[in-house]
Amino acid sequence: MPSRHLRAPIAVALLTMLFPLGSTPAQPLELTLRSRSAASNGRFLIEHRDERWEGARTAVIVCDMWDAHHCLNAVRREQQLAPRVDRFLRSMRERGALIVHAPSSCMEPYADHPARARAQQAPRAANLPDEIGVWCYSIPSEEAGVYPLDQTDGGEDDDPAEHAKWHEQLASLGRNPLAPWQRQIDAIGIDAERDAISDDGVEIWNLLEAHDIDQVMLLGVHTNMCVLGRPFGLRQMARNGKRVVLVRDLTDTMYNPQRWPYVSHFAGTDRIVEHIEKFVCPTITSDQVLGDREFRYAGDHRPHLVALVSEDEYETARTLPEFLNQELASTFRTSIVFGRPDDPSDLAGWRELDRADVIVLSVRRRTPPVEQLDALRRAVERGVPVVGIRTASHAFALREGEPAEGRGVWPEFDHLVLGGNYHDHYGNRNPGDPPTILQVAPEAIDHPLVAGLASDAWPTTSWLYKTGPLAPGATLLMTGQVGEHLPEPLAWTYVNRWSGRVFYTSLGHPDDFDNANFRTLLRRAIVRTAGLEGDVELPIPGGVRTAAPPRIRGAEALSEAPSEALREVRRRGRSSSHGGTEGSEGAEPPC
């Protein structure tokens, strides 16, 4: 038995391994967490919350950033992502955070690495959660929603010919093409003096407790599989009480656009991020740490569309999000900002305006808090394009009176921003009243927004707004007329004083969204106003009768129709001999 005089040096040595000497003092992290809360009206509201995290009480877990993958496109995206991840980790180290590298099933190359020993030698935590060593397929909160992706094919999105050549190349290198990963990608550095290496849920939990860490950031791949489900993943951290966030711009999905919901790969990632924000945990972006712009993949050119929706007459809280989802899901990154049910003028998620590339507005007579209206003014004044429908012409104008203290109005919005002149409407809403008849303005018949629309006039159930005369420089596209009254401008384009492109239409009644002419007009208008040549929507694959969601319960759906790659991963998982406590169930990563 060691003498009393030897015990202290041994203890110091152990503590030095777990808590390396010379670690940088913790620096506070100023973060904005984004989540989505369920409102009383059944909608989900974007929520932003500012928090200050202590660096020394924060861990960053790097999930499965392997050196190879059976999906070639996944490898290409990872190669773009890895340098940004490395920069993020270096910055987090400087702030005192613990970095945990977790390349699953790849512990053997690190058997003698000090960072691996650091994880293995962490003392067993007294509060070790049940099942922390196994895969977590879902948590109870997720049962409130529909899983947003069909990933039952494994999510590979390769070109078949390229995929075959890639597997040939992997085989020529002596790697199993179905599970070729051997270690973490070299572009991400590992600090032997500070970091830890583990793919084991028990070891990682022990590390967190030994360092008194209650704040965890997850990044890496793949969001809808390993990042969510691993024993150290988002679900396990959330359900066991850690303050966990996903770094949403430092991740990627395994999603094939030929599967439901038939959107682009990047739009598929947005779907799973939204699911996480609703049911699992908040998210952040890497620029909050690095002080620049959030990371975007080279192939992701989608502008950020922010829709402000808060009106009580025309159901656009239902029709507009449905339209954007059905018509433009792959063309834009979309954020829907709703008015709160208990205070419709309070726009939940308004901070999205600071990153807007185009704004779609359906708001009626609201008085937002001044800071929210100021955010809209900033966006307009930096030239962000605006698309307004129906009540956008009087979005922030009161009929009479003044706003409450701390609230704002912008009665000049219609004239200054939209180029309109709303001053009432015809009361032709009763069954016996003459209908509103619309038609393309003769001088605009070849304009790209209305070319090919019905050449004859057609009726709408909307009562007609009085909007003329338009501001100088506005281009009239369509007119509406009630009975013998003079026609009124019904749709136009405009460039406002801040050089922002504008489209406005006084259409927007629920019935209008069932009209093919209106849907074509609005789709073209949003795309063109945003400065795009056309949309990039994906057709529903041949033989698919409906775009309705299949019966997907979550990541566990992978077990229903596993691909060859998944079967191989499961076989490797069951025969895995890396150190840790996972049994065959926990070592079954559907990646």
C-alpha positions in Angstrom: 0.0 0.0 0.0 1.5 3.5 -0.9 2.7 5.6 1.9 0.8 8.7 3.0 3.6 10.8 1.5 3.0 9.3 -2.0 -0.8 9.7 -2.1 -0.7 13.4 -2.6 1.5 13.4 -5.7 -0.7 10.6 -7.2 -3.8 12.7 -6.6 -2.2 15.7 -8.1 -1.2 13.8 -11.2 -4.7 12.5 -11.6 -6.2 15.9 -11.2 -3.7 17.3 -13.7 -4.8 14.8 -16.3 -8.5 15.6 -15.8 -8.0 19.4 -15.3 -4.8 20.3 -17.2 -2.6 22.9 -15.6 -2.3 26.1 -17.6 -5.8 25.9 -18.9 -7.0 29.3 -20.2 -9.3 31.1 -17.7 -12.9 30.9 -18.5 -14.4 33.7 -20.6 -18.1 34.3 -20.7 -20.1 33.3 -23.8 -22.8 35.7 -24.9 -25.3 33.4 -26.7 -28.7 33.8 -28.3 -30.6 30.5 -28.0 -33.4 29.8 -30.6 -36.3 27.5 -29.8 -39.9 27.1 -30.8 -42.7 27.2 -28.3 -46.2 25.8 -28.7 -48.8 28.5 -28.6 -52.4 28.2 -27.5 -53.6 28.4 -31.2 -51.6 25.4 -32.2 -48.8 27.3 -33.9 -45.2 27.2 -33.0 -43.5 30.5 -32.2 -39.8 31.3 -32.8 -38.3 32.3 -29.5 -34.9 34.0 -28.9 -33.3 34.0 -25.5 -30.0 35.7 -24.5 -27.9 33.7 -22.1 -24.4 34.0 -20.7 -22.5 30.7 -20.4 -19.3 30.3 -18.4 -16.7 28.7 -20.6 -15.3 26.5 -17.8 -18.8 25.0 -17.3 -19.3 24.2 -21.0 -18.4 21.2 -23.1 -18.4 20.9 -26.9 -19.1 17.4 -28.2 -17.9 16.7 -31.8 -20.1 13.9 -33.1 -18.9 11.5 -35.8 -16.7 13.9 -37.9 -15.1 10.8 -39.5 -12.3 10.6 -42.0 -14.6 8.8 -44.5 -18.2 7.8 -45.1 -20.2 5.5 -47.4 -22.0 8.6 -48.9 -19.7 10.6 -51.2 -21.9 13.8 -50.9 -21.7 13.5 -47.1 -17.9 13.4 -47.4 -17.9 16.5 -49.6 -20.0 18.5 -47.2 -17.9 17.3 -44.2 -14.8 18.6 -46.0 -16.3 22.0 -46.2 -17.5 21.9 -42.6 -14.4 20.6 -40.9 -12.2 23.7 -41.1 -15.0 25.8 -39.6 -15.5 23.3 -36.8 -11.8 23.4 -36.0 -11.9 27.3 -35.8 -14.9 27.0 -33.5 -13.2 24.5 -31.2 -10.0 26.6 -31.0 -12.1 29.6 -29.9 -14.0 27.5 -27.4 -10.8 26.1 -25.9 -9.6 29.7 -25.4 -12.7 30.4 -23.4 -12.1 27.4 -21.1 -14.5 24.9 -22.6 -13.9 21.1 -22.6 -13.7 19.7 -26.1 -14.9 16.0 -26.5 -14.1 14.3 -29.8 -16.6 11.5 -30.4 -15.8 9.7 -33.6 -17.9 6.6 -32.9 -16.5 3.1 -33.4 -13.0 4.6 -33.9 -11.4 4.5 -30.5 -8.6 2.0 -31.5 -6.3 4.6 -33.2 -6.5 6.7 -30.1 -5.7 3.9 -27.6 -2.5 5.6 -26.4 -3.6 9.2 -26.9 -3.6 11.4 -23.7 -7.1 12.7 -24.6 -8.4 9.2 -24.8 -6.9 8.4 -21.4 -8.5 11.5 -20.0 -11.9 10.2 -20.8 -11.3 6.7 -19.6 -9.9 7.8 -16.3 -12.6 10.3 -15.3 -14.1 9.1 -12.0 -17.5 7.4 -12.1 -20.3 9.9 -11.6 -22.6 9.5 -8.7 -25.6 10.6 -10.7 -25.0 8.3 -13.8 -28.4 8.3 -15.6 -30.1 5.0 -16.5 -29.5 4.0 -20.1 -26.9 6.7 -20.7 -24.8 4.1 -22.5 -27.4 3.2 -25.2 -28.9 4.8 -28.2 -31.9 7.1 -27.6 -34.4 6.9 -30.5 -36.9 9.4 -29.1 -38.0 11.3 -26.0 -41.5 11.9 -24.9 -41.7 15.5 -26.0 -41.2 14.4 -29.7 -44.5 12.5 -29.6 -46.3 15.8 -29.9 -45.1 16.2 -33.5 -44.6 14.4 -36.8 -41.0 13.4 -37.5 -40.1 15.7 -40.5 -38.0 13.4 -42.8 -38.3 10.0 -44.3 -34.8 8.7 -43.8 -35.7 5.0 -44.1 -33.4 4.6 -47.1 -30.4 5.7 -45.0 -30.4 9.2 -46.5 -27.8 8.8 -49.2 -28.1 11.5 -51.9 -25.3 10.5 -54.2 -25.4 10.2 -57.9 -25.5 6.4 -58.5 -22.5 6.4 -60.8 -20.4 8.5 -58.5 -21.5 6.4 -55.6 -20.3 3.2 -57.3 -16.9 4.7 -58.1 -16.6 6.1 -54.6 -17.1 2.6 -53.2 -14.6 1.2 -55.6 -12.1 3.7 -54.4 -12.8 2.9 -50.8 -12.3 -0.8 -51.4 -9.0 -0.1 -53.2 -7.8 1.6 -50.1 -8.6 -1.5 -48.0 -11.7 0.1 -46.4 -15.1 -1.4 -46.0 -17.2 0.7 -48.4 -20.3 0.4 -46.2 -18.5 1.5 -43.1 -15.2 3.1 -44.1 -14.5 5.4 -41.1 -11.4 4.7 -39.1 -10.8 7.9 -37.1 -11.7 11.6 -36.9 -11.0 13.8 -39.9 -7.5 15.3 -39.7 -8.8 18.8 -40.4 -10.1 19.0 -36.8 -7.2 19.3 -34.4 -7.1 17.5 -31.0 -5.3 19.2 -28.1 -3.6 16.4 -26.2 -3.3 18.6 -23.1 -6.9 19.7 -22.8 -9.3 17.6 -25.0 -11.0 14.3 -24.4 -11.7 11.4 -26.9 -14.6 9.1 -26.3 -17.6 7.6 -28.1 -19.1 6.2 -24.9 -22.1 7.7 -23.1 -20.9 6.7 -19.7 -17.4 8.0 -20.1 -18.6 11.3 -21.5 -21.1 11.7 -18.7 -18.4 11.0 -16.2 -16.2 13.7 -17.9 -19.0 16.3 -17.7 -19.6 15.6 -14.0 -15.9 15.6 -13.2 -15.5 19.0 -14.7 -18.7 20.3 -13.1 -20.2 20.9 -16.6 -23.9 21.5 -17.0 -23.8 23.3 -20.4 -23.2 21.2 -23.6 -22.9 22.2 -27.3 -23.4 19.4 -29.9 -22.0 19.7 -33.4 -21.0 17.4 -36.2 -23.0 14.8 -38.2 -25.5 13.6 -38.9 -28.2 15.7 -37.3 -31.2 13.4 -37.8 -29.3 10.3 -36.7 -26.2 10.4 -34.6 -26.3 13.9 -33.3 -29.8 13.3 -32.0 -29.6 9.7 -31.0 -26.1 8.7 -29.8 -25.6 8.0 -26.1 -23.9 11.4 -25.9 -26.4 13.0 -28.3 -29.0 15.7 -27.9 -31.8 13.5 -26.6 -29.7 12.0 -23.9 -28.3 15.3 -22.8 -31.7 17.0 -22.8 -33.6 14.3 -21.0 -30.9 14.0 -18.3 -31.0 17.6 -17.4 -28.0 19.2 -19.2 -28.5 22.7 -20.8 -27.8 21.4 -24.3 -27.8 23.2 -27.6 -27.2 22.2 -31.2 -24.8 24.4 -33.1 -27.2 24.4 -36.1 -24.8 25.7 -38.8 -22.1 23.2 -37.9 -24.1 20.0 -38.8 -25.5 18.1 -41.7 -28.2 15.5 -42.3 -28.4 12.2 -44.0 -31.4 13.0 -46.2 -32.2 12.0 -49.8 -34.4 14.6 -51.6 -36.1 11.7 -53.4 -37.9 10.9 -50.2 -40.6 12.8 -48.3 -40.9 15.7 -47.9 -39.2 16.0 -51.4 -37.2 19.1 -50.7 -33.6 19.9 -51.2 -30.9 18.4 -49.0 -30.4 21.7 -47.2 -34.1 22.3 -46.7 -34.2 18.8 -45.2 -31.6 19.9 -42.7 -33.8 22.9 -41.8 -36.7 20.5 -41.2 -34.8 18.5 -38.6 -33.4 21.6 -37.0 -36.9 23.0 -36.6 -38.0 19.6 -35.1 -35.1 19.8 -32.6 -36.0 23.4 -31.6 -39.6 22.4 -31.1 -39.2 19.2 -29.2 -35.6 18.6 -28.0 -33.5 21.6 -27.3 -32.5 25.1 -28.4 -29.9 25.9 -31.1 -27.2 28.5 -31.6 -24.9 29.4 -34.5 -21.1 29.4 -34.7 -20.9 33.1 -35.5 -22.0 33.9 -31.9 -18.7 32.5 -30.8 -16.5 33.5 -33.8 -17.9 37.0 -34.3 -18.5 36.7 -38.1 -21.2 35.2 -40.2 -22.8 31.8 -39.8 -21.5 29.0 -41.8 -23.2 28.1 -45.1 -22.3 25.2 -47.4 -21.1 26.2 -50.9 -24.1 24.7 -52.5 -26.7 26.3 -50.3 -27.6 29.6 -52.1 -31.1 30.0 -50.6 -32.0 33.5 -49.4 -33.5 33.8 -46.0 -37.2 34.7 -46.3 -38.8 36.1 -43.2 -42.6 36.2 -43.2 -44.4 38.5 -40.7 -47.9 37.2 -40.2 -50.4 38.9 -37.8 -53.9 39.6 -38.9 -57.3 38.3 -37.9 -59.5 38.6 -41.1 -57.9 36.5 -43.8 -56.4 33.4 -42.2 -53.0 34.0 -43.6 -51.5 32.5 -40.5 -52.6 29.2 -42.1 -52.6 29.9 -45.8 -49.3 31.7 -46.2 -47.1 29.2 -44.3 -48.8 26.4 -46.3 -48.2 28.2 -49.5 -44.5 28.8 -48.7 -44.1 25.1 -47.7 -45.8 23.8 -50.8 -44.4 26.2 -53.4 -41.0 27.5 -52.2 -39.7 25.1 -49.6 -36.4 24.5 -51.4 -35.9 28.0 -52.8 -35.7 29.8 -49.5 -34.7 29.3 -45.9 -38.0 30.4 -44.3 -38.7 31.8 -40.9 -42.4 32.5 -40.0 -42.8 35.3 -37.4 -46.3 35.2 -35.9 -48.1 37.6 -33.6 -48.6 36.1 -30.1 -52.1 34.9 -29.4 -52.4 37.0 -26.3 -50.8 40.1 -27.9 -50.9 39.9 -31.7 -48.8 43.0 -32.0 -45.9 41.3 -30.3 -44.1 39.5 -33.1 -42.5 36.3 -31.8 -39.1 35.7 -33.5 -38.7 39.3 -34.8 -34.9 39.1 -34.5 -35.0 37.0 -37.6 -35.4 40.3 -39.4 -31.8 41.1 -38.7 -30.8 38.3 -41.1 -33.6 38.6 -43.6 -32.9 38.6 -47.4 -36.5 39.1 -48.3 -39.6 40.0 -46.2 -43.1 38.8 -46.9 -45.7 40.8 -44.9 -49.3 40.0 -44.0 -50.0 42.2 -41.0 -53.0 44.3 -40.1 -53.1 47.3 -37.8 -50.5 46.2 -35.3 -48.5 48.3 -32.8 -45.4 46.2 -32.2 -42.9 47.1 -29.4 -40.6 49.8 -30.6 -37.5 47.6 -30.8 -39.4 45.2 -33.1 -40.6 48.0 -35.5 -37.1 49.3 -35.4 -35.8 46.0 -36.6 -38.2 46.1 -39.6 -37.1 49.7 -40.3 -33.4 48.6 -40.3 -34.2 45.8 -42.7 -36.1 48.1 -45.1 -33.4 50.8 -44.9 -30.7 48.4 -45.8 -32.7 47.6 -49.0 -34.2 44.2 -48.1 -36.9 43.4 -50.7 -40.5 43.4 -49.4 -43.5 41.4 -50.6 -46.8 42.7 -49.2 -50.2 41.0 -49.5 -53.6 42.3 -48.6 -53.5 44.1 -45.2 -49.8 44.9 -45.5 -50.9 48.3 -46.8 -52.1 49.2 -43.3 -49.9 46.9 -41.3 -48.8 49.4 -38.7 -51.5 52.1 -39.0 -54.2 52.7 -36.4 -57.6 53.9 -37.5 -57.6 56.4 -34.6 -55.8 57.0 -31.3 -52.2 56.5 -30.3 -50.2 53.3 -29.5 -49.6 52.3 -26.0 -46.4 53.3 -24.3 -43.4 51.4 -25.7 -45.3 50.5 -28.8 -44.9 51.9 -32.3 -46.8 52.7 -35.5 -45.6 53.3 -39.1 -48.5 54.8 -41.0 -46.3 55.9 -43.9 -45.2 52.3 -44.5 -47.7 51.8 -47.4 -46.6 54.9 -49.3 -42.9 55.0 -48.4 -42.1 51.3 -48.6 -44.8 49.7 -50.8 -45.5 52.6 -53.1 -49.3 52.3 -52.5 -52.0 54.6 -51.3 -54.5 52.6 -49.3 -57.5 54.7 -48.2 -60.4 52.3 -47.6 -62.1 49.5 -49.5 -65.4 48.8 -51.3 -67.9 47.0 -49.1 -68.7 44.4 -51.7 -68.6 41.5 -49.3 -72.3 40.5 -49.1 -73.8 37.9 -51.5 -75.8 40.4 -53.4 -73.0 42.8 -53.9 -71.2 43.0 -57.3 -68.0 40.9 -57.2 -64.5 42.2 -57.6 -63.3 41.5 -61.1 -59.6 41.3 -61.8 -57.5 41.3 -64.9 -53.9 41.9 -66.0 -53.3 45.5 -67.0 -53.0 45.7 -70.8 -49.6 47.4 -70.6 -48.2 44.6 -68.4 -49.4 41.6 -70.5 -45.7 40.6 -71.2 -44.4 41.4 -67.7 -42.6 38.3 -66.3 -44.8 38.2 -63.2 -48.1 38.0 -65.1 -47.2 36.6 -68.5 -49.3 33.6 -69.2 -51.9 34.3 -66.6 -55.6 34.2 -67.6 -56.1 36.8 -70.3 -59.7 37.2 -69.5 -61.0 38.9 -66.3 -61.9 36.7 -63.4 -63.8 37.2 -60.1 -62.4 37.0 -56.6 -64.3 36.8 -53.3 -62.0 39.5 -51.9 -63.6 42.9 -51.5 -61.6 45.5 -53.4 -59.1 47.9 -51.8 -58.9 51.5 -52.8 -55.2 51.9 -53.5 -54.7 54.6 -56.2 -53.0 56.6 -57.3 -49.7 54.7 -56.9 -46.4 56.4 -56.1 -44.3 57.6 -59.1 -42.2 54.9 -60.5 -44.6 52.0 -59.5 -45.3 49.5 -62.3 -49.0 48.5 -62.5 -49.5 44.8 -63.2 -53.2 44.1 -62.4 -56.4 46.0 -61.7 -59.6 45.2 -59.9 -63.0 46.7 -60.5 -66.4 46.6 -58.6 -69.5 47.3 -60.7 -69.3 50.7 -62.5 -66.6 52.1 -60.2 -63.3 53.0 -61.7 -60.6 50.3 -61.6 -58.2 50.2 -58.7 -54.5 49.1 -58.7 -54.5 45.5 -57.5 -50.9 44.4 -58.0 -47.7 46.3 -58.7 -44.0 46.4 -58.4 -41.9 49.3 -57.0 -38.4 50.3 -56.0 -38.5 52.3 -52.8 -36.1 55.1 -51.7 -33.8 52.6 -50.1 -33.4 50.7 -53.5 -35.4 47.8 -52.1 -37.5 45.9 -54.6 -41.2 45.7 -53.8 -44.2 43.7 -54.9 -47.7 44.3 -53.4 -51.1 42.8 -54.1 -54.4 43.5 -52.4 -55.3 39.8 -53.0 -54.9 37.4 -50.1 -58.3 36.2 -49.2 -58.4 32.4 -48.3 -60.1 31.7 -51.6 -57.3 33.4 -53.5 -54.9 30.8 -52.2 -57.0 28.2 -54.0 -56.7 30.0 -57.3 -54.0 28.9 -59.7 -53.5 32.4 -61.2 -52.9 33.9 -57.7 -50.5 31.1 -56.6 -48.5 31.6 -59.8 -48.4 35.3 -59.3 -47.4 35.2 -55.7 -44.7 32.5 -56.3 -43.2 34.5 -59.2 -43.4 37.7 -57.2 -41.6 36.4 -54.2 -38.9 34.8 -56.3 -38.3 37.8 -58.5 -38.5 40.3 -55.7 -35.8 38.4 -53.9 -33.6 38.8 -57.0 -33.7 35.2 -58.1 -34.2 34.1 -61.8 -36.5 31.3 -60.8 -37.4 28.8 -58.1 -35.4 25.6 -57.5 -38.2 23.4 -56.3 -37.9 19.7 -56.7 -40.7 17.6 -58.5 -42.3 14.8 -56.6 -40.8 11.6 -57.9 -42.7 9.7 -60.5 -45.0 7.1 -59.1 -45.5 9.0 -55.8 -49.2 9.9 -55.6 -49.1 12.3 -52.7 -46.6 14.5 -50.8 -48.3 13.6 -47.5 -45.9 12.3 -44.8 -45.4 8.6 -44.4 -45.8 6.9 -41.1 -42.5 7.8 -39.4 -42.1 7.6 -35.7 -38.6 9.0 -35.6 -35.1 7.7 -36.1 -36.3 4.2 -35.1 -38.0 4.1 -38.5 -34.7 3.2 -40.0 -35.0 -0.3 -38.6 -38.1 -0.9 -40.8 -36.2 -0.6 -44.1 -32.5 -0.6 -43.5 -30.1 -0.1 -46.4 -27.1 -2.3 -47.0 -25.0 0.4 -45.4 -27.1 0.4 -42.3 -27.0 -3.4 -42.0 -23.2 -3.3 -42.1 -23.0 -0.5 -39.5 -25.2 -2.6 -37.2 -23.1 -5.7 -37.8 -20.0 -3.7 -36.9 -21.7 -2.2 -33.9 -22.7 -5.6 -32.5 -19.1 -6.8 -32.9 -17.5 -3.6 -31.7 -14.9 -4.2 -29.0 -14.0 -0.6 -28.2 -13.8 0.3 -24.5 -17.0 1.4 -22.9 -20.3 0.0 -21.6 -22.5 -0.1 -24.7 -24.1 -3.4 -25.4 -25.3 -4.5 -28.9 -28.4 -2.2 -28.6 -26.4 0.9 -27.7 -23.8 0.2 -30.4 -26.3 0.1 -33.2 -25.8 3.5 -34.8 -28.1 4.1 -37.8 -25.7 6.3 -39.7 
